[in-house]
Amino acid sequence: MIDVLTPKWGLTMEDAEVGDWLCVVGASVAEGEEILELETDKATGAVEAPCAGVIVEQLVTKGEVVEPGQVVARIE
């Protein structure tokens, strides 16, 4: 199982708010596919799948605040 981590976009990024999930649990994803939107105080971006597989867990919900390095999903 592979953890999907919150990226750190820039030196000053301390946290981000979870936006929309772009896939659902059970969905097949390709490496590099956008799976989750995040919003920081300076930008909005997407978290990409680090590998191909199936989303087996979504560990955060829309509106939740996450920190860089935090696990947001798992792919098998």
CSV table of N, CA, C and O in Angstrom, one decimal:
chain,number,residue,atom,x,y,z
A,1,MET,N,0.8,-1.2,0.0
A,1,MET,CA,0.0,0.0,0.0
A,1,MET,C,0.9,1.2,0.0
A,1,MET,O,1.9,1.3,0.7
A,2,ILE,N,0.6,2.2,-0.8
A,2,ILE,CA,1.3,3.4,-1.0
A,2,ILE,C,0.6,4.6,-0.3
A,2,ILE,O,-0.6,4.8,-0.6
A,3,ASP,N,1.2,5.4,0.5
A,3,ASP,CA,0.6,6.6,1.1
A,3,ASP,C,0.7,7.7,0.1
A,3,ASP,O,1.7,7.9,-0.5
A,4,VAL,N,-0.4,8.5,0.0
A,4,VAL,CA,-0.4,9.7,-0.7
A,4,VAL,C,-0.3,10.9,0.3
A,4,VAL,O,-1.1,11.0,1.2
A,5,LEU,N,0.8,11.7,0.1
A,5,LEU,CA,1.1,12.7,1.1
A,5,LEU,C,0.8,14.1,0.6
A,5,LEU,O,0.8,14.4,-0.6
A,6,THR,N,0.5,15.0,1.5
A,6,THR,CA,0.3,16.4,1.2
A,6,THR,C,1.6,16.9,0.8
A,6,THR,O,2.6,16.8,1.5
A,7,PRO,N,1.7,17.5,-0.4
A,7,PRO,CA,3.0,18.1,-0.9
A,7,PRO,C,3.3,19.4,-0.1
A,7,PRO,O,2.4,20.0,0.5
A,8,LYS,N,4.5,19.8,-0.2
A,8,LYS,CA,4.9,21.2,0.3
A,8,LYS,C,5.2,22.0,-0.9
A,8,LYS,O,6.2,21.8,-1.6
A,9,TRP,N,4.3,23.0,-1.1
A,9,TRP,CA,4.5,23.9,-2.2
A,9,TRP,C,5.1,25.2,-1.7
A,9,TRP,O,4.4,26.1,-1.2
A,10,GLY,N,6.4,25.3,-1.8
A,10,GLY,CA,7.1,26.6,-1.3
A,10,GLY,C,7.5,26.5,0.1
A,10,GLY,O,7.1,25.7,0.9
A,11,LEU,N,8.5,27.3,0.4
A,11,LEU,CA,9.1,27.3,1.7
A,11,LEU,C,8.2,27.8,2.8
A,11,LEU,O,8.4,27.4,4.0
A,12,THR,N,7.2,28.6,2.5
A,12,THR,CA,6.4,29.2,3.6
A,12,THR,C,5.1,28.4,3.8
A,12,THR,O,4.3,28.8,4.7
A,13,MET,N,4.8,27.4,3.0
A,13,MET,CA,3.6,26.6,3.2
A,13,MET,C,3.6,25.9,4.5
A,13,MET,O,4.4,25.1,4.8
A,14,GLU,N,2.6,26.2,5.3
A,14,GLU,CA,2.4,25.6,6.6
A,14,GLU,C,1.2,24.6,6.7
A,14,GLU,O,1.3,23.6,7.4
A,15,ASP,N,0.2,24.9,5.9
A,15,ASP,CA,-1.0,24.0,5.8
A,15,ASP,C,-1.8,24.3,4.6
A,15,ASP,O,-1.5,25.3,3.9
A,16,ALA,N,-2.8,23.5,4.4
A,16,ALA,CA,-3.7,23.7,3.2
A,16,ALA,C,-5.0,23.2,3.6
A,16,ALA,O,-5.2,22.3,4.5
A,17,GLU,N,-6.1,23.7,2.9
A,17,GLU,CA,-7.4,23.2,3.1
A,17,GLU,C,-7.8,22.2,2.0
A,17,GLU,O,-7.5,22.5,0.8
A,18,VAL,N,-8.4,21.1,2.4
A,18,VAL,CA,-8.8,20.1,1.4
A,18,VAL,C,-10.0,20.6,0.6
A,18,VAL,O,-11.0,21.1,1.2
A,19,GLY,N,-9.9,20.6,-0.7
A,19,GLY,CA,-10.9,20.9,-1.6
A,19,GLY,C,-11.7,19.7,-2.0
A,19,GLY,O,-12.0,18.8,-1.2
A,20,ASP,N,-12.0,19.6,-3.3
A,20,ASP,CA,-12.8,18.5,-3.8
A,20,ASP,C,-11.9,17.3,-4.1
A,20,ASP,O,-10.8,17.4,-4.6
A,21,TRP,N,-12.4,16.1,-3.8
A,21,TRP,CA,-11.8,14.8,-4.3
A,21,TRP,C,-12.1,14.7,-5.7
A,21,TRP,O,-13.3,14.9,-6.1
A,22,LEU,N,-11.1,14.3,-6.5
A,22,LEU,CA,-11.3,14.2,-8.0
A,22,LEU,C,-11.5,12.7,-8.4
A,22,LEU,O,-11.7,12.4,-9.5
A,23,CYS,N,-11.5,11.8,-7.4
A,23,CYS,CA,-11.8,10.4,-7.6
A,23,CYS,C,-12.4,9.9,-6.3
A,23,CYS,O,-12.5,10.5,-5.3
A,24,VAL,N,-12.9,8.6,-6.4
A,24,VAL,CA,-13.6,8.0,-5.3
A,24,VAL,C,-12.9,6.8,-4.8
A,24,VAL,O,-12.1,6.2,-5.6
A,25,VAL,N,-13.2,6.3,-3.6
A,25,VAL,CA,-12.6,5.0,-3.2
A,25,VAL,C,-13.0,3.9,-4.1
A,25,VAL,O,-14.2,3.9,-4.5
A,26,GLY,N,-12.1,3.1,-4.5
A,26,GLY,CA,-12.4,2.1,-5.5
A,26,GLY,C,-12.0,2.4,-6.9
A,26,GLY,O,-12.0,1.6,-7.8
A,27,ALA,N,-11.7,3.7,-7.2
A,27,ALA,CA,-11.3,4.2,-8.5
A,27,ALA,C,-9.9,3.8,-8.9
A,27,ALA,O,-9.0,3.9,-8.0
A,28,SER,N,-9.7,3.4,-10.1
A,28,SER,CA,-8.3,3.1,-10.6
A,28,SER,C,-7.8,4.5,-11.0
A,28,SER,O,-8.4,5.3,-11.6
A,29,VAL,N,-6.5,4.7,-10.7
A,29,VAL,CA,-5.8,5.9,-11.0
A,29,VAL,C,-4.4,5.6,-11.7
A,29,VAL,O,-3.9,4.5,-11.4
A,30,ALA,N,-4.0,6.5,-12.5
A,30,ALA,CA,-2.7,6.4,-13.2
A,30,ALA,C,-1.7,7.2,-12.4
A,30,ALA,O,-2.1,8.2,-11.7
A,31,GLU,N,-0.4,6.9,-12.5
A,31,GLU,CA,0.6,7.7,-11.9
A,31,GLU,C,0.6,9.1,-12.4
A,31,GLU,O,0.5,9.3,-13.6
A,32,GLY,N,0.6,10.1,-11.5
A,32,GLY,CA,0.5,11.5,-12.0
A,32,GLY,C,-0.9,12.0,-12.2
A,32,GLY,O,-1.0,13.2,-12.4
A,33,GLU,N,-1.9,11.2,-12.0
A,33,GLU,CA,-3.3,11.6,-12.2
A,33,GLU,C,-3.7,12.5,-11.0
A,33,GLU,O,-3.4,12.2,-9.8
A,34,GLU,N,-4.4,13.6,-11.2
A,34,GLU,CA,-4.8,14.5,-10.1
A,34,GLU,C,-6.0,13.8,-9.4
A,34,GLU,O,-6.9,13.3,-10.0
A,35,ILE,N,-5.8,13.7,-8.0
A,35,ILE,CA,-6.8,13.0,-7.3
A,35,ILE,C,-7.5,13.9,-6.2
A,35,ILE,O,-8.6,13.5,-5.7
A,36,LEU,N,-6.9,15.0,-5.8
A,36,LEU,CA,-7.4,15.8,-4.8
A,36,LEU,C,-7.0,17.3,-5.0
A,36,LEU,O,-5.8,17.5,-5.3
A,37,GLU,N,-7.9,18.2,-4.7
A,37,GLU,CA,-7.6,19.6,-4.8
A,37,GLU,C,-7.2,20.1,-3.4
A,37,GLU,O,-7.9,19.8,-2.4
A,38,LEU,N,-6.2,21.0,-3.3
A,38,LEU,CA,-5.8,21.6,-2.0
A,38,LEU,C,-5.7,23.1,-2.2
A,38,LEU,O,-5.3,23.6,-3.3
A,39,GLU,N,-6.1,23.9,-1.2
A,39,GLU,CA,-6.0,25.3,-1.3
A,39,GLU,C,-5.2,25.8,-0.2
A,39,GLU,O,-5.4,25.5,1.0
A,40,THR,N,-4.2,26.7,-0.5
A,40,THR,CA,-3.3,27.3,0.5
A,40,THR,C,-3.7,28.8,0.5
A,40,THR,O,-4.5,29.2,-0.3
A,41,ASP,N,-3.0,29.6,1.3
A,41,ASP,CA,-3.3,31.0,1.4
A,41,ASP,C,-2.8,31.7,0.1
A,41,ASP,O,-3.3,32.8,-0.2
A,42,LYS,N,-2.0,31.0,-0.7
A,42,LYS,CA,-1.4,31.7,-1.9
A,42,LYS,C,-1.8,31.0,-3.2
A,42,LYS,O,-1.7,31.6,-4.3
A,43,ALA,N,-2.3,29.7,-3.1
A,43,ALA,CA,-2.5,29.0,-4.4
A,43,ALA,C,-3.5,27.9,-4.2
A,43,ALA,O,-3.7,27.4,-3.1
A,44,THR,N,-4.1,27.4,-5.3
A,44,THR,CA,-4.9,26.2,-5.3
A,44,THR,C,-4.2,25.2,-6.3
A,44,THR,O,-3.7,25.6,-7.4
A,45,GLY,N,-4.0,24.0,-5.9
A,45,GLY,CA,-3.4,23.0,-6.7
A,45,GLY,C,-3.9,21.6,-6.5
A,45,GLY,O,-4.8,21.4,-5.7
A,46,ALA,N,-3.4,20.7,-7.2
A,46,ALA,CA,-3.9,19.3,-7.1
A,46,ALA,C,-2.8,18.4,-6.6
A,46,ALA,O,-1.6,18.5,-6.9
A,47,VAL,N,-3.2,17.4,-5.8
A,47,VAL,CA,-2.3,16.3,-5.4
A,47,VAL,C,-2.4,15.2,-6.5
A,47,VAL,O,-3.5,14.9,-6.9
A,48,GLU,N,-1.3,14.7,-6.9
A,48,GLU,CA,-1.2,13.7,-7.9
A,48,GLU,C,-0.9,12.3,-7.3
A,48,GLU,O,-0.3,12.3,-6.3
A,49,ALA,N,-1.4,11.3,-7.9
A,49,ALA,CA,-1.2,9.9,-7.5
A,49,ALA,C,0.3,9.6,-7.7
A,49,ALA,O,0.8,9.9,-8.8
A,50,PRO,N,1.0,9.1,-6.6
A,50,PRO,CA,2.4,8.8,-6.8
A,50,PRO,C,2.7,7.5,-7.5
A,50,PRO,O,3.8,7.3,-7.9
A,51,CYS,N,1.6,6.8,-7.8
A,51,CYS,CA,1.8,5.5,-8.5
A,51,CYS,C,0.4,5.1,-9.1
A,51,CYS,O,-0.6,5.7,-8.7
A,52,ALA,N,0.4,4.2,-10.0
A,52,ALA,CA,-0.8,3.6,-10.5
A,52,ALA,C,-1.4,2.6,-9.5
A,52,ALA,O,-0.7,2.0,-8.8
A,53,GLY,N,-2.7,2.5,-9.5
A,53,GLY,CA,-3.4,1.6,-8.6
A,53,GLY,C,-4.8,1.9,-8.3
A,53,GLY,O,-5.4,2.6,-9.2
A,54,VAL,N,-5.3,1.5,-7.2
A,54,VAL,CA,-6.7,1.8,-6.8
A,54,VAL,C,-6.7,2.5,-5.5
A,54,VAL,O,-6.0,2.2,-4.6
A,55,ILE,N,-7.5,3.6,-5.5
A,55,ILE,CA,-7.7,4.3,-4.2
A,55,ILE,C,-8.5,3.4,-3.2
A,55,ILE,O,-9.6,3.0,-3.5
A,56,VAL,N,-7.8,3.1,-2.1
A,56,VAL,CA,-8.5,2.2,-1.1
A,56,VAL,C,-8.9,3.0,0.1
A,56,VAL,O,-9.7,2.5,0.9
A,57,GLU,N,-8.3,4.2,0.4
A,57,GLU,CA,-8.7,5.0,1.5
A,57,GLU,C,-8.6,6.4,1.2
A,57,GLU,O,-7.6,6.9,0.6
A,58,GLN,N,-9.5,7.2,1.7
A,58,GLN,CA,-9.5,8.7,1.7
A,58,GLN,C,-9.5,9.1,3.1
A,58,GLN,O,-10.5,8.8,3.8
A,59,LEU,N,-8.4,9.7,3.6
A,59,LEU,CA,-8.2,9.9,5.1
A,59,LEU,C,-8.6,11.3,5.5
A,59,LEU,O,-8.6,11.6,6.7
A,60,VAL,N,-9.0,12.2,4.6
A,60,VAL,CA,-9.4,13.5,4.9
A,60,VAL,C,-10.6,13.9,4.2
A,60,VAL,O,-11.0,13.3,3.2
A,61,THR,N,-11.3,14.9,4.7
A,61,THR,CA,-12.6,15.3,4.0
A,61,THR,C,-12.5,16.8,3.6
A,61,THR,O,-11.6,17.5,4.1
A,62,LYS,N,-13.4,17.2,2.7
A,62,LYS,CA,-13.4,18.6,2.2
A,62,LYS,C,-13.5,19.5,3.4
A,62,LYS,O,-14.3,19.3,4.3
A,63,GLY,N,-12.7,20.6,3.4
A,63,GLY,CA,-12.7,21.6,4.4
A,63,GLY,C,-11.7,21.3,5.5
A,63,GLY,O,-11.4,22.2,6.3
A,64,GLU,N,-11.2,20.1,5.6
A,64,GLU,CA,-10.2,19.8,6.6
A,64,GLU,C,-8.9,20.5,6.3
A,64,GLU,O,-8.5,20.7,5.2
A,65,VAL,N,-8.1,20.9,7.4
A,65,VAL,CA,-6.8,21.5,7.2
A,65,VAL,C,-5.8,20.4,7.4
A,65,VAL,O,-5.8,19.6,8.3
A,66,VAL,N,-4.8,20.3,6.4
A,66,VAL,CA,-3.8,19.3,6.4
A,66,VAL,C,-2.4,20.0,6.4
A,66,VAL,O,-2.3,21.2,5.9
A,67,GLU,N,-1.4,19.3,6.9
A,67,GLU,CA,0.0,19.9,6.9
A,67,GLU,C,0.8,19.1,5.8
A,67,GLU,O,0.5,18.0,5.5
A,68,PRO,N,1.9,19.8,5.3
A,68,PRO,CA,2.8,19.1,4.4
A,68,PRO,C,3.3,17.7,5.0
A,68,PRO,O,3.6,17.7,6.2
A,69,GLY,N,3.3,16.7,4.2
A,69,GLY,CA,3.7,15.4,4.6
A,69,GLY,C,2.6,14.5,5.3
A,69,GLY,O,2.8,13.3,5.5
A,70,GLN,N,1.4,15.1,5.5
A,70,GLN,CA,0.3,14.3,6.1
A,70,GLN,C,-0.2,13.4,5.1
A,70,GLN,O,-0.4,13.7,3.9
A,71,VAL,N,-0.5,12.2,5.5
A,71,VAL,CA,-1.1,11.2,4.6
A,71,VAL,C,-2.6,11.5,4.4
A,71,VAL,O,-3.4,11.7,5.3
A,72,VAL,N,-3.0,11.6,3.1
A,72,VAL,CA,-4.4,12.0,2.8
A,72,VAL,C,-5.2,10.9,2.1
A,72,VAL,O,-6.4,10.9,2.1
A,73,ALA,N,-4.4,9.9,1.6
A,73,ALA,CA,-5.1,8.7,0.9
A,73,ALA,C,-4.1,7.6,0.9
A,73,ALA,O,-2.9,7.8,1.1
A,74,ARG,N,-4.6,6.4,0.5
A,74,ARG,CA,-3.8,5.3,0.3
A,74,ARG,C,-4.2,4.6,-1.0
A,74,ARG,O,-5.4,4.5,-1.4
A,75,ILE,N,-3.2,4.2,-1.8
A,75,ILE,CA,-3.4,3.5,-3.1
A,75,ILE,C,-2.8,2.1,-2.9
A,75,ILE,O,-1.7,1.9,-2.4
A,76,GLU,N,-3.5,1.1,-3.5
A,76,GLU,CA,-3.0,-0.3,-3.5
A,76,GLU,C,-2.8,-0.7,-4.9
A,76,GLU,O,-3.6,-0.4,-5.8
